[in-house]
Short mmCIF file of C-alpha atoms in Angstrom, two decimals:
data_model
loop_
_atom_site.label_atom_id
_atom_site.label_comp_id
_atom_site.label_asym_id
_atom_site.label_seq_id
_atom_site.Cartn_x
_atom_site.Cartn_y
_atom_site.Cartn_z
CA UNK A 26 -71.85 8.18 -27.76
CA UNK A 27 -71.37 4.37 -27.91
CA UNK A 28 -71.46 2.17 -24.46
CA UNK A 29 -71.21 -1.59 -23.86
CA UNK A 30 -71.94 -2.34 -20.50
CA UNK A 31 -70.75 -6.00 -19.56
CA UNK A 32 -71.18 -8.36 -16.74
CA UNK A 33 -67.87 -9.84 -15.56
CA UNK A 34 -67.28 -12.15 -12.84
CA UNK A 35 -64.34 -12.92 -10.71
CA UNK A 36 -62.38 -16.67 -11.71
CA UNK A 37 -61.74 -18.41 -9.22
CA UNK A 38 -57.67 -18.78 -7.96
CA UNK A 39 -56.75 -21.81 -10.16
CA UNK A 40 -52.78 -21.86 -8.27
CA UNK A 41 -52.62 -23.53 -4.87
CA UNK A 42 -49.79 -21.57 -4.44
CA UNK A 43 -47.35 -19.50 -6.63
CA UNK A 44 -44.07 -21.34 -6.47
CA UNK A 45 -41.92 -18.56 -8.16
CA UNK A 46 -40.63 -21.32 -10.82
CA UNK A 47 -44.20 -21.81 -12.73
CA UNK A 48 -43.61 -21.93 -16.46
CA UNK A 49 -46.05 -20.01 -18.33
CA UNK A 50 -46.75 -19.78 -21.99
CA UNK A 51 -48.43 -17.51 -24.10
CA UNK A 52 -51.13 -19.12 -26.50
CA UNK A 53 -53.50 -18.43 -29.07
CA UNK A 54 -57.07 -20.28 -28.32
CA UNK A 55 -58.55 -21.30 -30.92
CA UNK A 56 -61.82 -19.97 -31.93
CA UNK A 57 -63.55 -23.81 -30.57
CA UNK A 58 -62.47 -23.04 -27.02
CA UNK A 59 -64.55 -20.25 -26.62
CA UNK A 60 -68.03 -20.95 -25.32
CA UNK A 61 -70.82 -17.89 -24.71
CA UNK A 62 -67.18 -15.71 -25.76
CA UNK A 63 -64.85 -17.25 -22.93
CA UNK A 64 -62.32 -20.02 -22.44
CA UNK A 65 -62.61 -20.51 -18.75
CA UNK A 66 -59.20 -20.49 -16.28
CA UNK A 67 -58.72 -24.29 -15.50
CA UNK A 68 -59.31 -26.10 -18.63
CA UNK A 69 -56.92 -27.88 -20.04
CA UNK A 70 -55.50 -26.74 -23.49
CA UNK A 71 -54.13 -28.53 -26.44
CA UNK A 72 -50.82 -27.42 -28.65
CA UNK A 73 -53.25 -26.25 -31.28
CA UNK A 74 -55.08 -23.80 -28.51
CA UNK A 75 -58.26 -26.27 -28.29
CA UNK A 76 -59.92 -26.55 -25.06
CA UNK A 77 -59.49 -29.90 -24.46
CA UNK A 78 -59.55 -33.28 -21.73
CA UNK A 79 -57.91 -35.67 -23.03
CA UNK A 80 -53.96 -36.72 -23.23
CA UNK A 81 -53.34 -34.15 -25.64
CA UNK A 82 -53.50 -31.12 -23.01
CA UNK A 83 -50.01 -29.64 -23.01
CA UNK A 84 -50.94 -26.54 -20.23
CA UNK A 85 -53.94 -25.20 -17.94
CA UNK A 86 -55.42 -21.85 -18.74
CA UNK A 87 -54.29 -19.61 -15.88
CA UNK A 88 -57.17 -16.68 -16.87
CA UNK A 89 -60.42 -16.26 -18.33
CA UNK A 90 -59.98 -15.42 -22.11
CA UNK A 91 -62.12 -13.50 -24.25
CA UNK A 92 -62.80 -14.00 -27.75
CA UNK A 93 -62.01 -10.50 -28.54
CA UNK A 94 -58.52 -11.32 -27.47
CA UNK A 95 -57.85 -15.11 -28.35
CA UNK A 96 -54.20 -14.41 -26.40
CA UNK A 97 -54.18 -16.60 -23.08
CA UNK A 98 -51.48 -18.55 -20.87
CA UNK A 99 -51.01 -21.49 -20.21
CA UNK A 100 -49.33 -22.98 -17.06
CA UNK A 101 -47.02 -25.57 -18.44
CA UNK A 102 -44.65 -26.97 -15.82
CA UNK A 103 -43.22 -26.51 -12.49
CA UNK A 104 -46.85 -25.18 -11.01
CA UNK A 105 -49.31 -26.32 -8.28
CA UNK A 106 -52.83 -26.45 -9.46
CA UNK A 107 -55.80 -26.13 -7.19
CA UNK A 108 -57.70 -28.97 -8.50
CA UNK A 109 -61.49 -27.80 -7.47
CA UNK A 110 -61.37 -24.13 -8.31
CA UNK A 111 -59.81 -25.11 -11.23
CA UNK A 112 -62.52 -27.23 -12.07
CA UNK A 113 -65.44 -25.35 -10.73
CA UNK A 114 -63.98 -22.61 -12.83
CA UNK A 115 -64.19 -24.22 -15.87
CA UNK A 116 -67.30 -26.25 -15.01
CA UNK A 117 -65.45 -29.21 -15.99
CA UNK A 118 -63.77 -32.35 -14.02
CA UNK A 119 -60.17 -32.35 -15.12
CA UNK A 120 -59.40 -36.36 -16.45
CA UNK A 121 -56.69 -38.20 -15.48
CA UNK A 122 -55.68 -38.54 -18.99
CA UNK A 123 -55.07 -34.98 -18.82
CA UNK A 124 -53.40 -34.52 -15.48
CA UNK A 125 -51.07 -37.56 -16.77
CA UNK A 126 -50.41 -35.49 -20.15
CA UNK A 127 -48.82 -33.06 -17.71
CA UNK A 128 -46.72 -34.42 -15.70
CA UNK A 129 -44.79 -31.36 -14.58
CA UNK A 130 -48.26 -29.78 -12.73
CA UNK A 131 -49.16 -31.31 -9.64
CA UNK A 132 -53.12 -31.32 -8.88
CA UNK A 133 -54.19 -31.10 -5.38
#
């Protein structure tokens, strides 16, 4: 008998507040996002599924992904981020060239 025990922990809430109205999209990551086999919830993602921070972010990553299953969401619009889970989450700093790419998310 096979078994693969793995270690998983809990993301942090990256909405402030669910709205009801949030636009989410389904996306394929790209294999770059991945680090250590997971895109972290809160980074900013490009068209192209690249984990990116720059101004061409179209969407935050609402959930951990796993390179086993490249299929995430992205928040895209109409969506209240929680700026510092988001970021601890990720273990990033969101830019502002990135929070200006989406103008449709606010970031408190």
């Amino acid at each position: 008998m096979k078994f693969t025990e793995t270690n998983v922990t809990t993301q942090k809430e990256i909405l402030k507040r669910k709205l009801g109205g949030e636009l989410f999209v389904p996306i394929k990551l790209d294999a770059s996002a991945f680090a250590e086999g997971v895109c972290k919830a809160g980074n900013p993602i490009s068209a192209e599924g690249k984990k990116v921070n720059d101004n061409t972010a179209i969407g935050i990553l609402l959930s951990d992904t796993y390179d086993e299953n490249p299929n995430g969401t992205i928040v895209r619009a109409f969506a209240s981020v929680n700026e510092a889970n988001a970021n601890a989450n990720a273990g990033i700093t969101i830019a502002t060239e990135a929070k200006t790419a989406m103008p449709l998310i606010v970031f408190e």
